[in-house]
GROMACS .gro file of C-alpha atoms in nm:
model
  220
    1MET     CA    1   1.759   0.185  -3.092
    2ASP     CA    2   1.860  -0.156  -2.961
    3ASP     CA    3   2.123  -0.013  -2.726
    4LEU     CA    4   1.897   0.256  -2.574
    5LEU     CA    5   1.760   0.187  -2.228
    6ILE     CA    6   1.481   0.391  -2.066
    7ARG     CA    7   1.469   0.321  -1.694
    8THR     CA    8   1.384   0.482  -1.364
    9THR     CA    9   1.647   0.720  -1.231
   10LEU     CA   10   1.864   0.611  -0.937
   11HIS     CA   11   2.033   0.820  -0.673
   12SER     CA   12   2.365   0.706  -0.821
   13ASP     CA   13   2.273   0.882  -1.149
   14ILE     CA   14   2.255   1.230  -0.997
   15ASP     CA   15   2.616   1.333  -1.064
   16GLU     CA   16   2.584   1.248  -1.434
   17LEU     CA   17   2.245   1.416  -1.462
   18LEU     CA   18   2.379   1.739  -1.316
   19LYS     CA   19   2.670   1.740  -1.561
   20LEU     CA   20   2.437   1.669  -1.853
   21GLN     CA   21   2.194   1.944  -1.756
   22GLU     CA   22   2.476   2.200  -1.746
   23ARG     CA   23   2.565   2.107  -2.106
   24VAL     CA   24   2.203   2.120  -2.223
   25TYR     CA   25   2.111   2.450  -2.052
   26PRO     CA   26   2.430   2.653  -2.006
   27ALA     CA   27   2.230   2.976  -1.957
   28ILE     CA   28   1.974   2.837  -1.709
   29ASP     CA   29   2.045   2.762  -1.345
   30PRO     CA   30   2.090   2.385  -1.303
   31TRP     CA   31   1.906   2.169  -1.053
   32ARG     CA   32   2.040   2.139  -0.702
   33ARG     CA   33   2.157   1.800  -0.582
   34ASP     CA   34   1.923   1.802  -0.284
   35HIS     CA   35   1.628   1.880  -0.511
   36LEU     CA   36   1.703   1.576  -0.727
   37GLU     CA   37   1.725   1.366  -0.414
   38GLU     CA   38   1.386   1.497  -0.304
   39GLN     CA   39   1.232   1.424  -0.646
   40LEU     CA   40   1.346   1.064  -0.624
   41ASN     CA   41   1.220   1.029  -0.268
   42MET     CA   42   0.885   1.191  -0.349
   43PHE     CA   43   0.794   1.002  -0.668
   44PRO     CA   44   1.067   0.760  -0.781
   45GLU     CA   45   0.867   0.596  -1.060
   46GLY     CA   46   0.810   0.933  -1.223
   47GLN     CA   47   1.180   1.003  -1.279
   48LEU     CA   48   1.310   0.846  -1.600
   49MET     CA   49   1.645   0.851  -1.770
   50ALA     CA   50   1.786   0.738  -2.104
   51GLU     CA   51   2.109   0.539  -2.113
   52ILE     CA   52   2.325   0.416  -2.400
   53ASP     CA   53   2.610   0.178  -2.319
   54GLY     CA   54   2.611   0.297  -1.958
   55ARG     CA   55   2.619   0.666  -2.056
   56VAL     CA   56   2.342   0.900  -1.938
   57VAL     CA   57   2.200   1.071  -2.250
   58GLY     CA   58   1.862   1.204  -2.140
   59CYS     CA   59   1.619   1.262  -1.858
   60ALA     CA   60   1.244   1.306  -1.803
   61SER     CA   61   1.106   1.406  -1.464
   62SER     CA   62   0.744   1.423  -1.356
   63LEU     CA   63   0.506   1.441  -1.062
   64VAL     CA   64   0.134   1.381  -1.009
   65ILE     CA   65  -0.095   1.674  -0.940
   66LEU     CA   66  -0.459   1.775  -0.900
   67TRP     CA   67  -0.482   1.974  -1.223
   68ASN     CA   68  -0.777   2.189  -1.113
   69GLU     CA   69  -0.546   2.344  -0.853
   70TRP     CA   70  -0.307   2.461  -1.127
   71SER     CA   71  -0.524   2.514  -1.435
   72ASP     CA   72  -0.481   2.891  -1.416
   73GLU     CA   73  -0.145   3.046  -1.503
   74HIS     CA   74   0.141   2.917  -1.292
   75THR     CA   75   0.518   2.912  -1.302
   76TRP     CA   76   0.759   2.621  -1.305
   77GLN     CA   77   0.880   2.724  -0.961
   78GLU     CA   78   0.527   2.718  -0.821
   79ILE     CA   79   0.404   2.389  -0.964
   80THR     CA   80   0.725   2.199  -0.883
   81ALA     CA   81   0.781   2.369  -0.545
   82LYS     CA   82   1.112   2.508  -0.676
   83GLY     CA   83   1.213   2.169  -0.809
   84THR     CA   84   1.155   1.971  -0.489
   85PHE     CA   85   0.829   1.812  -0.614
   86SER     CA   86   0.674   1.855  -0.271
   87THR     CA   87   0.357   1.947  -0.465
   88HIS     CA   88   0.333   1.582  -0.577
   89ASN     CA   89  -0.016   1.458  -0.488
   90PRO     CA   90  -0.080   1.083  -0.528
   91GLN     CA   91  -0.454   1.150  -0.524
   92GLY     CA   92  -0.428   1.339  -0.854
   93LEU     CA   93  -0.522   1.223  -1.203
   94THR     CA   94  -0.262   1.424  -1.394
   95LEU     CA   95   0.100   1.336  -1.465
   96TYR     CA   96   0.282   1.668  -1.492
   97GLY     CA   97   0.595   1.674  -1.706
   98ALA     CA   98   0.841   1.896  -1.523
   99GLU     CA   99   1.150   1.848  -1.738
  100VAL     CA  100   1.289   1.664  -2.040
  101PHE     CA  101   1.636   1.706  -2.184
  102VAL     CA  102   1.866   1.512  -2.416
  103ASP     CA  103   2.241   1.520  -2.461
  104PRO     CA  104   2.313   1.772  -2.743
  105GLU     CA  105   2.559   1.527  -2.895
  106MET     CA  106   2.289   1.259  -2.921
  107ARG     CA  107   2.003   1.455  -3.075
  108GLY     CA  108   1.841   1.314  -3.386
  109LEU     CA  109   1.842   0.959  -3.245
  110GLN     CA  110   1.479   0.974  -3.119
  111ILE     CA  111   1.586   0.967  -2.756
  112GLY     CA  112   1.328   1.235  -2.676
  113HIS     CA  113   1.058   1.022  -2.838
  114TYR     CA  114   1.145   0.722  -2.624
  115LEU     CA  115   1.145   0.934  -2.308
  116TYR     CA  116   0.800   1.065  -2.400
  117GLU     CA  117   0.688   0.709  -2.469
  118GLY     CA  118   0.818   0.611  -2.125
  119ARG     CA  119   0.597   0.882  -1.976
  120ARG     CA  120   0.295   0.765  -2.173
  121GLN     CA  121   0.347   0.409  -2.053
  122LEU     CA  122   0.378   0.533  -1.695
  123CYS     CA  123   0.054   0.730  -1.734
  124LYS     CA  124  -0.123   0.417  -1.857
  125THR     CA  125   0.027   0.193  -1.590
  126LEU     CA  126  -0.086   0.428  -1.313
  127ASN     CA  127  -0.430   0.475  -1.477
  128LEU     CA  128  -0.394   0.852  -1.487
  129ARG     CA  129  -0.626   1.062  -1.702
  130ARG     CA  130  -0.363   1.272  -1.884
  131ILE     CA  131  -0.016   1.417  -1.912
  132ILE     CA  132   0.018   1.793  -1.895
  133ALA     CA  133   0.336   1.991  -1.946
  134CYS     CA  134   0.458   2.340  -2.025
  135GLY     CA  135   0.715   2.326  -2.303
  136ARG     CA  136   0.980   2.581  -2.389
  137LEU     CA  137   0.955   2.788  -2.708
  138PRO     CA  138   1.325   2.819  -2.799
  139GLY     CA  139   1.249   2.945  -3.148
  140TYR     CA  140   1.044   3.241  -3.027
  141LEU     CA  141   1.315   3.497  -2.949
  142PRO     CA  142   1.391   3.604  -3.312
  143HIS     CA  143   1.018   3.671  -3.363
  144SER     CA  144   0.941   3.827  -3.024
  145LYS     CA  145   0.952   4.187  -3.154
  146ASP     CA  146   0.703   4.110  -3.429
  147MET     CA  147   0.444   3.893  -3.253
  148THR     CA  148   0.322   3.759  -2.922
  149ALA     CA  149   0.411   3.411  -2.802
  150GLU     CA  150   0.052   3.309  -2.875
  151GLN     CA  151   0.083   3.423  -3.236
  152TYR     CA  152   0.417   3.244  -3.267
  153ALA     CA  153   0.268   2.920  -3.132
  154LYS     CA  154  -0.022   2.944  -3.378
  155LYS     CA  155   0.222   2.979  -3.667
  156VAL     CA  156   0.395   2.664  -3.544
  157LEU     CA  157   0.057   2.489  -3.538
  158TRP     CA  158  -0.019   2.612  -3.891
  159GLY     CA  159   0.319   2.492  -4.020
  160ASP     CA  160   0.459   2.839  -4.093
  161PHE     CA  161   0.733   2.796  -3.830
  162THR     CA  162   0.914   2.497  -3.686
  163ASP     CA  163   0.996   2.519  -3.317
  164PRO     CA  164   1.254   2.272  -3.178
  165VAL     CA  165   1.029   2.183  -2.883
  166LEU     CA  166   0.665   2.257  -2.971
  167SER     CA  167   0.686   2.099  -3.317
  168PHE     CA  168   0.832   1.785  -3.157
  169GLN     CA  169   0.557   1.775  -2.894
  170LEU     CA  170   0.286   1.804  -3.158
  171ARG     CA  171   0.440   1.508  -3.341
  172GLU     CA  172   0.421   1.319  -3.012
  173ASP     CA  173   0.038   1.359  -3.017
  174PHE     CA  174   0.022   1.638  -2.760
  175ARG     CA  175  -0.238   1.911  -2.806
  176TYR     CA  176  -0.152   2.276  -2.774
  177CYS     CA  177  -0.370   2.452  -2.511
  178GLY     CA  178  -0.229   2.804  -2.477
  179ILE     CA  179   0.059   3.010  -2.342
  180MET     CA  180   0.184   3.025  -1.984
  181LYS     CA  181   0.337   3.367  -1.932
  182ASP     CA  182   0.650   3.408  -1.720
  183TYR     CA  183   0.664   3.034  -1.673
  184LEU     CA  184   1.044   3.023  -1.663
  185PRO     CA  185   1.172   3.383  -1.658
  186GLN     CA  186   1.538   3.284  -1.696
  187ASP     CA  187   1.465   3.106  -2.026
  188HIS     CA  188   1.592   3.382  -2.256
  189GLU     CA  189   1.531   3.192  -2.582
  190SER     CA  190   1.161   3.152  -2.497
  191CYS     CA  191   1.131   3.502  -2.348
  192GLY     CA  192   1.012   3.329  -2.033
  193GLN     CA  193   0.703   3.191  -2.209
  194ALA     CA  194   0.592   2.829  -2.239
  195ALA     CA  195   0.334   2.633  -2.437
  196LEU     CA  196   0.076   2.446  -2.231
  197ILE     CA  197   0.024   2.100  -2.384
  198VAL     CA  198  -0.180   1.790  -2.299
  199TRP     CA  199  -0.190   1.422  -2.393
  200ILE     CA  200  -0.508   1.231  -2.306
  201ASN     CA  201  -0.465   0.870  -2.194
  202PRO     CA  202  -0.689   0.659  -2.423
  203ASP     CA  203  -0.679   0.371  -2.172
  204TYR     CA  204  -0.788   0.572  -1.867
  205ASP     CA  205  -1.060   0.390  -1.673
  206PRO     CA  206  -1.261   0.630  -1.454
  207SER     CA  207  -1.440   0.339  -1.288
  208ARG     CA  208  -1.131   0.236  -1.094
  209PRO     CA  209  -0.884   0.428  -0.879
  210THR     CA  210  -0.537   0.512  -0.997
  211ALA     CA  211  -0.253   0.286  -0.890
  212LEU     CA  212  -0.130   0.554  -0.651
  213GLN     CA  213  -0.474   0.594  -0.495
  214SER     CA  214  -0.499   0.217  -0.450
  215ALA     CA  215  -0.158   0.210  -0.282
  216ILE     CA  216  -0.269   0.478  -0.036
  217ALA     CA  217  -0.589   0.289   0.043
  218ALA     CA  218  -0.394  -0.032   0.102
  219SER     CA  219  -0.130   0.124   0.326
  220PRO     CA  220  -0.169   0.087   0.707
   0.00000   0.00000   0.00000
């Protein structure tokens, strides 16, 4: 899309992002303004937004973590410090995808793909080993009485079901790793469950520090 711009989020974008999130997730508590401010202060380059003709149409937020601290089951509230991103650790090797959403009126235009591509480019630029995220399973609710979330996810992998989020993530070259239980309890469509996914950076160079580690070493 020639008129689509993926750029870092600015403090001046917060009002529009809050309005957009309310439209995308009417049944889930929206972010707080001060939390968005903290995210931008903590890790500005990790906060991306999509814009078309000056209109905010999507968002992708992330932080850097030490994955071995979180590899067991965790919740969104825990790993993001309730959305403040105070768990951001510039010594880490993992870019953690905390949120992605797209304007419902603009779906089908590959905006989500370009936001994911923006994350992949950020991962490469920072020389991080991987991207990890926990994606919603919004198609699970109608099947929840007949099968576990794990069984549902497997049927998505096998092509028996199409899930609006997990199927998209698989097309974006992410690997399914398992289910995180009670990840986001207020997510009724997913029954609180989430799919743990990973993308491995093919350009990661373990012989050199990440860009964030180098910045720390160079600071006074």
